[in-house]
CSV table of C-alpha atoms in Angstrom, one decimal:
chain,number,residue,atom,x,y,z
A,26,UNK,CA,-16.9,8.6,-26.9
A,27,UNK,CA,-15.3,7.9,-23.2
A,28,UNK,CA,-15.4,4.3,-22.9
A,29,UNK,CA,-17.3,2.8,-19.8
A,30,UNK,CA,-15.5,1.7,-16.5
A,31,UNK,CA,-16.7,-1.6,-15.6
A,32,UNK,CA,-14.1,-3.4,-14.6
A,33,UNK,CA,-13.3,-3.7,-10.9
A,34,UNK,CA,-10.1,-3.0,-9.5
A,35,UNK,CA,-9.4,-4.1,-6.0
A,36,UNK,CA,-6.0,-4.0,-4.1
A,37,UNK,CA,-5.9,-5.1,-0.3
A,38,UNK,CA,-3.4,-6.6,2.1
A,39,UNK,CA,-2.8,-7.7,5.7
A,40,UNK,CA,-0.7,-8.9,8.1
A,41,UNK,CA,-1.7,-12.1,10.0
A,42,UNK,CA,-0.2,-14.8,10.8
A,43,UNK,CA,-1.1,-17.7,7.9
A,44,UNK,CA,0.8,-20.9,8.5
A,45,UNK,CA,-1.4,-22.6,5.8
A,46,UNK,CA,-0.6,-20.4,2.9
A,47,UNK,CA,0.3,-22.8,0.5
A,48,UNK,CA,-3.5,-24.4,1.1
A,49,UNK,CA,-5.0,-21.1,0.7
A,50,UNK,CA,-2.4,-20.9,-2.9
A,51,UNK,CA,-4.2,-24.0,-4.4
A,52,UNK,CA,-8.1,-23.1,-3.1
A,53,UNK,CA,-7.9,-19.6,-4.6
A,54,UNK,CA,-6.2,-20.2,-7.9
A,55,UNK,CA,-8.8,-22.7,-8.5
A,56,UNK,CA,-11.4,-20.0,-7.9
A,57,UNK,CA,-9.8,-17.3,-10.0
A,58,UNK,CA,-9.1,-19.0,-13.0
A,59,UNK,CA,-12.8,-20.2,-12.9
A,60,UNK,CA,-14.0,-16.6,-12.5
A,61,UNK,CA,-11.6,-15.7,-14.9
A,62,UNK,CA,-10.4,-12.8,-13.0
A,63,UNK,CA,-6.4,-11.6,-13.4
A,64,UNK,CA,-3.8,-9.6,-10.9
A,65,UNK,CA,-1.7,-10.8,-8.1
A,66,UNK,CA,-2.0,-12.7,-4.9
A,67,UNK,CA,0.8,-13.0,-2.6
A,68,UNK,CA,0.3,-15.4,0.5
A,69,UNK,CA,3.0,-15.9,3.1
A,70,UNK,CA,3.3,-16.8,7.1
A,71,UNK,CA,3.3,-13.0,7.2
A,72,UNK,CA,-0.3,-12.3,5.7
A,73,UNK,CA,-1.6,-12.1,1.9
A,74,UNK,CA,-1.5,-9.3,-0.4
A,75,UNK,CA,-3.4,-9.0,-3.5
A,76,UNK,CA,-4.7,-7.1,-6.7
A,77,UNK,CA,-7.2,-8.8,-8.7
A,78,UNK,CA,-9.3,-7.0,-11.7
A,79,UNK,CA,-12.9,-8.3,-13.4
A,80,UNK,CA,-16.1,-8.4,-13.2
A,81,UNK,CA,-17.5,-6.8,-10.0
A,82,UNK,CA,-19.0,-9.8,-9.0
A,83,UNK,CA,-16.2,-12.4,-9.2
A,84,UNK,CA,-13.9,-9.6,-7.7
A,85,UNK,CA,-16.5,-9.6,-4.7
A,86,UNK,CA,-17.1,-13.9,-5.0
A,87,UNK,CA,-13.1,-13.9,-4.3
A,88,UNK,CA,-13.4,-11.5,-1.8
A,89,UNK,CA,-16.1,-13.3,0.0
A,90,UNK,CA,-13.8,-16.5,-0.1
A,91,UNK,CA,-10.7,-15.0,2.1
A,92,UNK,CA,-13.6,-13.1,4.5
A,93,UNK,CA,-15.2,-16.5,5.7
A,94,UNK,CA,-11.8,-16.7,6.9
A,95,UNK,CA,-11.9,-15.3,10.9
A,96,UNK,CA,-8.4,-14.1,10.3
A,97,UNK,CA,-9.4,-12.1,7.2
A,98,UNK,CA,-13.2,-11.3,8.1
A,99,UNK,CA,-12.1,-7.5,8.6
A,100,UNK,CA,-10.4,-6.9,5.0
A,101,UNK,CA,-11.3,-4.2,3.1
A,102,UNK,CA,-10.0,-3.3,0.1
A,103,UNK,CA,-9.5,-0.2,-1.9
A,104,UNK,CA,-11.5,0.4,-5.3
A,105,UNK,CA,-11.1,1.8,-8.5
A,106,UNK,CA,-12.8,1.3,-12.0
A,107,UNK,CA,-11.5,1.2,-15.1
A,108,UNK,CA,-12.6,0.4,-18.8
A,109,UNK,CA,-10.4,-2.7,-19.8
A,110,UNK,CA,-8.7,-5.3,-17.7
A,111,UNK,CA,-5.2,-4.0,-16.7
A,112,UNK,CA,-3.7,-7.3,-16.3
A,113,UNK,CA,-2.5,-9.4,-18.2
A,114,UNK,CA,-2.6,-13.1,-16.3
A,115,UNK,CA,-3.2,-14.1,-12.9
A,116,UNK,CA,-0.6,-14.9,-10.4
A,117,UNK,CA,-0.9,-16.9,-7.1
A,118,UNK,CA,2.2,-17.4,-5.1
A,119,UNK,CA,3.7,-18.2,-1.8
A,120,UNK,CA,6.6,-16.1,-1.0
A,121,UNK,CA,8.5,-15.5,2.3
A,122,UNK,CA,7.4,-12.0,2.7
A,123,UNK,CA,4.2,-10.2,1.1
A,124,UNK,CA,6.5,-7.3,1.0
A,125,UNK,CA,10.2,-8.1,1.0
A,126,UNK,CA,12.4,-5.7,3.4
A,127,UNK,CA,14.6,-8.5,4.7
A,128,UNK,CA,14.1,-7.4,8.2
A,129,UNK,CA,12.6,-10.6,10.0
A,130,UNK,CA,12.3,-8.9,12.6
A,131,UNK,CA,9.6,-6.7,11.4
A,132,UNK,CA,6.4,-8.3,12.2
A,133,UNK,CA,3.6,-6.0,11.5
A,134,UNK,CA,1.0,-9.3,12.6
A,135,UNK,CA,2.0,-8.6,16.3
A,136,UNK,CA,1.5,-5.0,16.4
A,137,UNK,CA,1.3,-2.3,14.1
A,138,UNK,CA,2.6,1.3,14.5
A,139,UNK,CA,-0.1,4.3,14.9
A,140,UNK,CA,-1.8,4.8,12.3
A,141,UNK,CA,-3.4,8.5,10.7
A,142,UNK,CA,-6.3,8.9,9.1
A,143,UNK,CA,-6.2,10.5,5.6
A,144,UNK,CA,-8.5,13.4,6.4
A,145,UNK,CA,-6.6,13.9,8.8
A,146,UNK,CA,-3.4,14.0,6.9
A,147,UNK,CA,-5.3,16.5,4.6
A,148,UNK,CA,-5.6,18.5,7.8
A,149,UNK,CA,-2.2,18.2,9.2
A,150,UNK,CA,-0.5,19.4,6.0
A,151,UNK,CA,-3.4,22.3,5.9
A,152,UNK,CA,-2.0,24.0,9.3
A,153,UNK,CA,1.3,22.8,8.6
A,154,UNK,CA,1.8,21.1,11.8
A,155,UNK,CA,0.4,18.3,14.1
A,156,UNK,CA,-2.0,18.4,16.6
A,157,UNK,CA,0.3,18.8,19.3
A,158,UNK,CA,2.7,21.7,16.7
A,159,UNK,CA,5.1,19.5,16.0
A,160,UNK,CA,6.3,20.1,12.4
A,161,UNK,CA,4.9,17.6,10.2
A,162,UNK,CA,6.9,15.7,7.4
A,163,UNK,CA,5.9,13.4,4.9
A,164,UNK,CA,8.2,9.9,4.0
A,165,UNK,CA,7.3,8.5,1.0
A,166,UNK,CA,8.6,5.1,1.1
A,167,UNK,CA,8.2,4.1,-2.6
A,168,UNK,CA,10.8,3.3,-5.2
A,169,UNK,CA,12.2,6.2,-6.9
A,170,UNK,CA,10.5,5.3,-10.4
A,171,UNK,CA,7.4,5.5,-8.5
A,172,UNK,CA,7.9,8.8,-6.9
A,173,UNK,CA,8.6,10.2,-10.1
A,174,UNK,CA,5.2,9.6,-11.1
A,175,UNK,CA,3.7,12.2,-8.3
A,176,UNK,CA,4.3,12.6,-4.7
A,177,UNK,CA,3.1,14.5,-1.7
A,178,UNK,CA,4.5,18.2,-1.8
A,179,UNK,CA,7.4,18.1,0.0
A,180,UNK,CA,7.6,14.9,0.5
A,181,UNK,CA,11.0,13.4,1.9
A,182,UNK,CA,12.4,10.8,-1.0
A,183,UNK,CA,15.7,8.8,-0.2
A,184,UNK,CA,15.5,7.7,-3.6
A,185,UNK,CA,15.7,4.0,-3.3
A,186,UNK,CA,15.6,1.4,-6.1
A,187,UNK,CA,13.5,-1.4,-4.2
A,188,UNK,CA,12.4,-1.5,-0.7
A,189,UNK,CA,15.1,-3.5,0.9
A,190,UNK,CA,17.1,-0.3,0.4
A,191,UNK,CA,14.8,1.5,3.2
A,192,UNK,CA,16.3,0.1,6.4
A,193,UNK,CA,20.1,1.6,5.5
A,194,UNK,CA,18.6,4.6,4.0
A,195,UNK,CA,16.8,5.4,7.6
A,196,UNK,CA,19.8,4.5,9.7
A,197,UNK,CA,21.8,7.3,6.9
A,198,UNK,CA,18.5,9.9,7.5
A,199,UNK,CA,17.3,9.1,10.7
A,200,UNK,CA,18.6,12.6,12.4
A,201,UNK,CA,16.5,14.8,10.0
A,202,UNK,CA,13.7,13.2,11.3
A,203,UNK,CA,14.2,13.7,15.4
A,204,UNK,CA,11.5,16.0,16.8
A,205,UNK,CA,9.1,15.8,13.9
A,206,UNK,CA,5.8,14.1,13.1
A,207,UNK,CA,6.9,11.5,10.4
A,208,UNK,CA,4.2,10.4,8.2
A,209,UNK,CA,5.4,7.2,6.0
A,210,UNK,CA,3.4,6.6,2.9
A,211,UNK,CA,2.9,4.3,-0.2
A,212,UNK,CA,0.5,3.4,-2.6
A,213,UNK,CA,-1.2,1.5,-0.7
A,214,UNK,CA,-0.1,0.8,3.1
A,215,UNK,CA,1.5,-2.4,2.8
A,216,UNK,CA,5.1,-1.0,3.2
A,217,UNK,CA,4.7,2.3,4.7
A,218,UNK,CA,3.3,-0.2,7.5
A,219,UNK,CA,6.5,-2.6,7.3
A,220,UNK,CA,8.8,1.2,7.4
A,221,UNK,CA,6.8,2.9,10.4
A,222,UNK,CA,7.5,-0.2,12.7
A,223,UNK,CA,11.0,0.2,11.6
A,224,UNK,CA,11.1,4.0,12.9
A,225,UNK,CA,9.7,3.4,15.9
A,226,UNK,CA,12.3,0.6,16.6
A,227,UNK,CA,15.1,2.8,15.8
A,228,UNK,CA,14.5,5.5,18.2
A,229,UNK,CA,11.7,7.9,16.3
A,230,UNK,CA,9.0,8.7,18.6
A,231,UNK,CA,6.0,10.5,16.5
A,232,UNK,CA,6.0,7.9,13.4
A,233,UNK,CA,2.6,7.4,11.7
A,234,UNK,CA,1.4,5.5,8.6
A,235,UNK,CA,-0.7,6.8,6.3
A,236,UNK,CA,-3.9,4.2,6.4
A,237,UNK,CA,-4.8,2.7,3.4
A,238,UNK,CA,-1.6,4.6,1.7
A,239,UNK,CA,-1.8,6.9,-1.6
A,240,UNK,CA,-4.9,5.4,-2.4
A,241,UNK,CA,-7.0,5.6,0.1
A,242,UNK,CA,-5.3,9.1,0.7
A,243,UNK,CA,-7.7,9.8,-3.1
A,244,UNK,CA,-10.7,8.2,-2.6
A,245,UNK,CA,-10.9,9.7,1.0
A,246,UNK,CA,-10.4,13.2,0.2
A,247,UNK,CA,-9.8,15.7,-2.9
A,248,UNK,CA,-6.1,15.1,-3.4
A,249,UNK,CA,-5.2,18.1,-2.6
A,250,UNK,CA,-1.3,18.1,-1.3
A,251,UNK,CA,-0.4,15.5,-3.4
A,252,UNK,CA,1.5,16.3,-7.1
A,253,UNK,CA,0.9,14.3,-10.2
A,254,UNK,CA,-0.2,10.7,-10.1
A,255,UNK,CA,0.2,7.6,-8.2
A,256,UNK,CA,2.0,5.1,-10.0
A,257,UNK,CA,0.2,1.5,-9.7
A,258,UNK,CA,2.0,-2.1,-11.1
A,259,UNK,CA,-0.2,-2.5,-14.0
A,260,UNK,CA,-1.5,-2.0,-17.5
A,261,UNK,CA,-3.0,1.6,-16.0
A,262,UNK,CA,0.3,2.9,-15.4
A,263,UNK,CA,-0.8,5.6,-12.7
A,264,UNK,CA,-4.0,6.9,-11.0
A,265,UNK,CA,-5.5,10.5,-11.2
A,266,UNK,CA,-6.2,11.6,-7.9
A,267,UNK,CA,-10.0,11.1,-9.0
A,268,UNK,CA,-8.7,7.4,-9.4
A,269,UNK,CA,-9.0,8.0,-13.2
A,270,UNK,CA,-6.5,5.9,-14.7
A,271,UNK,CA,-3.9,7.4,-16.7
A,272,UNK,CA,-3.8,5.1,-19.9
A,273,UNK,CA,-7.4,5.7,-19.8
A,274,UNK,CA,-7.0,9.3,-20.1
A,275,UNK,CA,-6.9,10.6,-16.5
């Protein structure tokens, strides 16, 4: 007998500025070991970034804490559902970057690149071309461990080990990519964010992220384009593109 998915998976992240982060460190640890929820929050001056797994009602109690926050009132994570808790402990830290590309000058908080819509992806990668006819390519800006796992079909992979890799690897790549429609993607957004600002800063005109990444990519549309599974940093292993997870037989 399938077992039934009631634990709440949440993943969500953005970039504002938050000067008080090691406050916010103390108030929400407090509030998710009472909950007893388990995942990952990551606070810095650059924004917060988080996975957290329970009951759907603490998940949304937690969630509820960081909207009262004007800074944070528009979050909205992504959701999934799975049968046990994938997690093992929960983790609050303060850490100089949410997302480490060593690139301070990289600040997603004062202006984001463009970006695209997933059904819209979907659409592009239909025709086989933008909008406008530009050929239309696809970045994935993932460790290579993580690509392995599934990928967009044809997706361009420089095969990097951890993301502070990604700024060399462009400046190595960057000419393949003149005169196309880049789309940068990851699982899901935080870094294909932190990569598209980097293109457009070294010259590449027609750079969009993928909103909401991978996994907003699945819960938007039927997947289709995509190979395999999306590999996510817990006890599930990988997503379906039904957001089934893979230990649980998706």
């Amino acid at each position: 007998m399938r077992a039934v998915n009631t634990v709440l998976n949440i993943s969500c992240y953005k970039f504002v500025p938050l000067p008080d982060a090691e406050a916010w460190r103390e108030r929400l640890a407090a509030q998710c070991q009472a909950l007893g929820l388990k995942g990952t929050i990551l606070l810095a001056e650059e924004g917060v970034n988080f996975f957290l797994a329970g009951p759907p009602e603490a998940v949304h109690a937690v969630v509820g804490t960081l909207r009262a926050d004007p800074r944070l009132a528009d979050l909205a994570p992504k959701e999934s559902w799975s049968a046990e808790q994938p997690f093992k402990k929960m983790l609050v830290k303060v850490k100089r970057e949410i997302i480490r590309m060593n690139h301070p000058t990289i600040r997603p908080a004062e202006g984001r690149a463009p970006a695209v819509a997933a059904a819209t992806v979907r659409r592009w990668l239909d025709q086989g071309h933008d909008d406008a006819g530009r050929p239309v390519v696809t970045l994935d800006t993932r460790n290579a461990f993580e690509v392995d796992h599934g990928t967009f079909t044809g997706a361009i992979d420089w095969r990097i080990s951890k993301f502070t890799e990604f700024p060399d690897a462009l400046r190595a790549h960057k000419q393949d990519l003149q005169d196309k429609t880049v789309v940068s993607f990851c699982t899901g957004g935080i870094r294909c964010e932190k990569a598209a600002i980097l293109m457009r800063e070294e010259g590449l005109e027609h750079v969009y992220q993928l909103e909401g990444g991978i996994l907003k990519y699945f819960e938007e549309t039927d997947g289709a384009h995509y190979q395999g599974h999306c590999f996510v940093f817990d006890e599930r292993e990988a997503l379906a593109p039904d957001l089934a997870a893979l230990k649980n037989g998706g």
